[in-house]
């Protein structure tokens, strides 16, 4: 069957095969980042509401569990916007844990809501939190992340450091660099201090590799990316006394009791749902959804003929995309 809120699994370098839960259902976010993979934010807001109810989402997940799917490595709360804006997130986390007791739960977040102590308390129930922080310079932060009113990067950084003190799980910080937006030396120096205080379990410094919301937002070159990685990786940790641990993705993958080959069944629905959330190559779709490459090609052709697919070349890679509108 097709799903509205359960999608993937998608393959993630940080988490492995990750089954996604969309807590928004629409493009609702507290930011409108120039590089966003899901497209332009339709509802830019900091308001927390049950955009998708826990009951609706858990009902879908229960159905998914009852079907013959290969077990993912992790379940990730994310979707078409900022998942922590969903005020029923705590019920969703509890419900997922009941359905999949041995599975790790990850939450992708832009961290804007974490200035609220209630949100920080709710996130303590997750196993991995993946905050993003692109710039601690207010003007850069506004230009690249285009946040809703009243959002301050320094306040978010402080909130993340507060969270670190209590959270027993892992924090994987992501910094996305875009040329001319946030790759300044001033930002690098501030981010280094922040990484020392936060001591994340893992730091991923990345640049655009897929088409984002704005065509003019481009990647930084490999030299710049390498320098940022080197400086942030070398930032001494206040909380950890060992190298960052990146092993979460293997957390439950050894539990193969529920493994059943999903194969090519429902491939059309699953590929379309996945491409409505992020642009991907045919190889990425095949690997994440465990659908043969020939079947992926067949579905892509069908989507193209129906006018629902756009195709873009980024570097050597060809990305397919079913998002409705992407600015240029
Ligand atoms: S990248 Fe994340 S934080 Fe930025 S607009 Fe997209 S969903 Fe929101």
mmCIF file with all atom_site columns, N, CA, C and O and ligand atoms in Angstrom, residues 29-33 35-39 41 79-82 110, ligand 1:
data_model
loop_
_atom_site.group_PDB
_atom_site.id
_atom_site.type_symbol
_atom_site.label_atom_id
_atom_site.label_alt_id
_atom_site.label_comp_id
_atom_site.label_asym_id
_atom_site.label_entity_id
_atom_site.label_seq_id
_atom_site.pdbx_PDB_ins_code
_atom_site.Cartn_x
_atom_site.Cartn_y
_atom_site.Cartn_z
_atom_site.occupancy
_atom_site.B_iso_or_equiv
_atom_site.pdbx_formal_charge
_atom_site.auth_seq_id
_atom_site.auth_comp_id
_atom_site.auth_asym_id
_atom_site.auth_atom_id
_atom_site.pdbx_PDB_model_num
ATOM   1  N  N   . UNK A 1 29  ? 7.954  24.452 8.216  1.00 0.00 ? 29  UNK A N   1
ATOM   2  C  CA  . UNK A 1 29  ? 9.275  24.501 8.850  1.00 0.00 ? 29  UNK A CA  1
ATOM   3  C  C   . UNK A 1 29  ? 9.507  25.867 9.480  1.00 0.00 ? 29  UNK A C   1
ATOM   4  O  O   . UNK A 1 29  ? 8.907  26.868 9.081  1.00 0.00 ? 29  UNK A O   1
ATOM   5  N  N   . UNK A 1 30  ? 10.405 25.909 10.452 1.00 0.00 ? 30  UNK A N   1
ATOM   6  C  CA  . UNK A 1 30  ? 10.791 27.180 11.071 1.00 0.00 ? 30  UNK A CA  1
ATOM   7  C  C   . UNK A 1 30  ? 11.922 27.842 10.284 1.00 0.00 ? 30  UNK A C   1
ATOM   8  O  O   . UNK A 1 30  ? 12.422 28.888 10.679 1.00 0.00 ? 30  UNK A O   1
ATOM   9  N  N   . UNK A 1 31  ? 12.336 27.201 9.209  1.00 0.00 ? 31  UNK A N   1
ATOM   10 C  CA  . UNK A 1 31  ? 13.354 27.766 8.318  1.00 0.00 ? 31  UNK A CA  1
ATOM   11 C  C   . UNK A 1 31  ? 12.944 27.538 6.864  1.00 0.00 ? 31  UNK A C   1
ATOM   12 O  O   . UNK A 1 31  ? 12.063 26.707 6.595  1.00 0.00 ? 31  UNK A O   1
ATOM   13 N  N   . UNK A 1 32  ? 13.627 28.244 5.974  1.00 0.00 ? 32  UNK A N   1
ATOM   14 C  CA  . UNK A 1 32  ? 13.403 28.058 4.542  1.00 0.00 ? 32  UNK A CA  1
ATOM   15 C  C   . UNK A 1 32  ? 14.791 28.079 3.896  1.00 0.00 ? 32  UNK A C   1
ATOM   16 O  O   . UNK A 1 32  ? 15.143 29.015 3.177  1.00 0.00 ? 32  UNK A O   1
ATOM   17 N  N   . UNK A 1 33  ? 15.573 27.055 4.193  1.00 0.00 ? 33  UNK A N   1
ATOM   18 C  CA  . UNK A 1 33  ? 16.989 27.043 3.811  1.00 0.00 ? 33  UNK A CA  1
ATOM   19 C  C   . UNK A 1 33  ? 17.173 27.071 2.292  1.00 0.00 ? 33  UNK A C   1
ATOM   20 O  O   . UNK A 1 33  ? 16.418 26.404 1.569  1.00 0.00 ? 33  UNK A O   1
ATOM   21 N  N   . UNK A 1 35  ? 19.250 25.621 0.603  1.00 0.00 ? 35  UNK A N   1
ATOM   22 C  CA  . UNK A 1 35  ? 19.702 24.340 0.061  1.00 0.00 ? 35  UNK A CA  1
ATOM   23 C  C   . UNK A 1 35  ? 18.699 23.215 0.302  1.00 0.00 ? 35  UNK A C   1
ATOM   24 O  O   . UNK A 1 35  ? 19.009 22.052 0.062  1.00 0.00 ? 35  UNK A O   1
ATOM   25 N  N   . UNK A 1 36  ? 17.519 23.549 0.808  1.00 0.00 ? 36  UNK A N   1
ATOM   26 C  CA  . UNK A 1 36  ? 16.599 22.499 1.275  1.00 0.00 ? 36  UNK A CA  1
ATOM   27 C  C   . UNK A 1 36  ? 16.266 21.475 0.178  1.00 0.00 ? 36  UNK A C   1
ATOM   28 O  O   . UNK A 1 36  ? 15.885 21.837 -0.923 1.00 0.00 ? 36  UNK A O   1
ATOM   29 N  N   . UNK A 1 37  ? 16.387 20.213 0.537  1.00 0.00 ? 37  UNK A N   1
ATOM   30 C  CA  . UNK A 1 37  ? 16.104 19.147 -0.426 1.00 0.00 ? 37  UNK A CA  1
ATOM   31 C  C   . UNK A 1 37  ? 14.616 18.912 -0.635 1.00 0.00 ? 37  UNK A C   1
ATOM   32 O  O   . UNK A 1 37  ? 14.217 18.327 -1.627 1.00 0.00 ? 37  UNK A O   1
ATOM   33 N  N   . UNK A 1 38  ? 13.802 19.289 0.341  1.00 0.00 ? 38  UNK A N   1
ATOM   34 C  CA  . UNK A 1 38  ? 12.370 19.022 0.167  1.00 0.00 ? 38  UNK A CA  1
ATOM   35 C  C   . UNK A 1 38  ? 11.657 20.165 -0.548 1.00 0.00 ? 38  UNK A C   1
ATOM   36 O  O   . UNK A 1 38  ? 10.469 20.097 -0.818 1.00 0.00 ? 38  UNK A O   1
ATOM   37 N  N   . UNK A 1 39  ? 12.403 21.216 -0.865 1.00 0.00 ? 39  UNK A N   1
ATOM   38 C  CA  . UNK A 1 39  ? 11.808 22.327 -1.618 1.00 0.00 ? 39  UNK A CA  1
ATOM   39 C  C   . UNK A 1 39  ? 11.474 23.504 -0.728 1.00 0.00 ? 39  UNK A C   1
ATOM   40 O  O   . UNK A 1 39  ? 11.753 23.504 0.472  1.00 0.00 ? 39  UNK A O   1
ATOM   41 N  N   . UNK A 1 41  ? 9.791  26.088 1.696  1.00 0.00 ? 41  UNK A N   1
ATOM   42 C  CA  . UNK A 1 41  ? 8.866  25.963 2.827  1.00 0.00 ? 41  UNK A CA  1
ATOM   43 C  C   . UNK A 1 41  ? 7.563  26.686 2.490  1.00 0.00 ? 41  UNK A C   1
ATOM   44 O  O   . UNK A 1 41  ? 7.572  27.853 2.111  1.00 0.00 ? 41  UNK A O   1
ATOM   45 N  N   . UNK A 1 79  ? 10.997 14.381 7.733  1.00 0.00 ? 79  UNK A N   1
ATOM   46 C  CA  . UNK A 1 79  ? 9.914  14.576 6.770  1.00 0.00 ? 79  UNK A CA  1
ATOM   47 C  C   . UNK A 1 79  ? 10.017 15.865 6.010  1.00 0.00 ? 79  UNK A C   1
ATOM   48 O  O   . UNK A 1 79  ? 11.109 16.347 5.690  1.00 0.00 ? 79  UNK A O   1
ATOM   49 N  N   . UNK A 1 80  ? 8.859  16.467 5.754  1.00 0.00 ? 80  UNK A N   1
ATOM   50 C  CA  . UNK A 1 80  ? 8.810  17.626 4.864  1.00 0.00 ? 80  UNK A CA  1
ATOM   51 C  C   . UNK A 1 80  ? 9.103  18.952 5.566  1.00 0.00 ? 80  UNK A C   1
ATOM   52 O  O   . UNK A 1 80  ? 8.831  20.005 5.023  1.00 0.00 ? 80  UNK A O   1
ATOM   53 N  N   . UNK A 1 81  ? 9.599  18.902 6.784  1.00 0.00 ? 81  UNK A N   1
ATOM   54 C  CA  . UNK A 1 81  ? 9.901  20.143 7.498  1.00 0.00 ? 81  UNK A CA  1
ATOM   55 C  C   . UNK A 1 81  ? 10.578 19.830 8.816  1.00 0.00 ? 81  UNK A C   1
ATOM   56 O  O   . UNK A 1 81  ? 11.310 18.852 8.918  1.00 0.00 ? 81  UNK A O   1
ATOM   57 N  N   . UNK A 1 82  ? 10.306 20.647 9.830  1.00 0.00 ? 82  UNK A N   1
ATOM   58 C  CA  . UNK A 1 82  ? 10.966 20.500 11.129 1.00 0.00 ? 82  UNK A CA  1
ATOM   59 C  C   . UNK A 1 82  ? 10.098 19.623 12.054 1.00 0.00 ? 82  UNK A C   1
ATOM   60 O  O   . UNK A 1 82  ? 9.040  20.051 12.523 1.00 0.00 ? 82  UNK A O   1
ATOM   61 N  N   . UNK A 1 110 ? 16.473 21.178 12.962 1.00 0.00 ? 110 UNK A N   1
ATOM   62 C  CA  . UNK A 1 110 ? 17.266 22.386 12.721 1.00 0.00 ? 110 UNK A CA  1
ATOM   63 C  C   . UNK A 1 110 ? 17.544 23.097 14.053 1.00 0.00 ? 110 UNK A C   1
ATOM   64 O  O   . UNK A 1 110 ? 18.158 24.151 14.079 1.00 0.00 ? 110 UNK A O   1
HETATM 65 S  S1  . LIG B 2 .   ? 16.700 22.028 5.224  1.00 0.00 ? 1   LIG B S1  1
HETATM 66 FE FE1 . LIG B 2 .   ? 15.566 21.382 7.029  1.00 0.00 ? 1   LIG B FE1 1
HETATM 67 S  S2  . LIG B 2 .   ? 15.478 23.207 8.269  1.00 0.00 ? 1   LIG B S2  1
HETATM 68 FE FE2 . LIG B 2 .   ? 15.995 23.881 6.252  1.00 0.00 ? 1   LIG B FE2 1
HETATM 69 S  S3  . LIG B 2 .   ? 14.020 24.394 5.270  1.00 0.00 ? 1   LIG B S3  1
HETATM 70 FE FE3 . LIG B 2 .   ? 14.500 22.272 4.751  1.00 0.00 ? 1   LIG B FE3 1
HETATM 71 S  S4  . LIG B 2 .   ? 13.451 21.065 6.292  1.00 0.00 ? 1   LIG B S4  1
HETATM 72 FE FE4 . LIG B 2 .   ? 13.579 23.160 7.080  1.00 0.00 ? 1   LIG B FE4 1
#
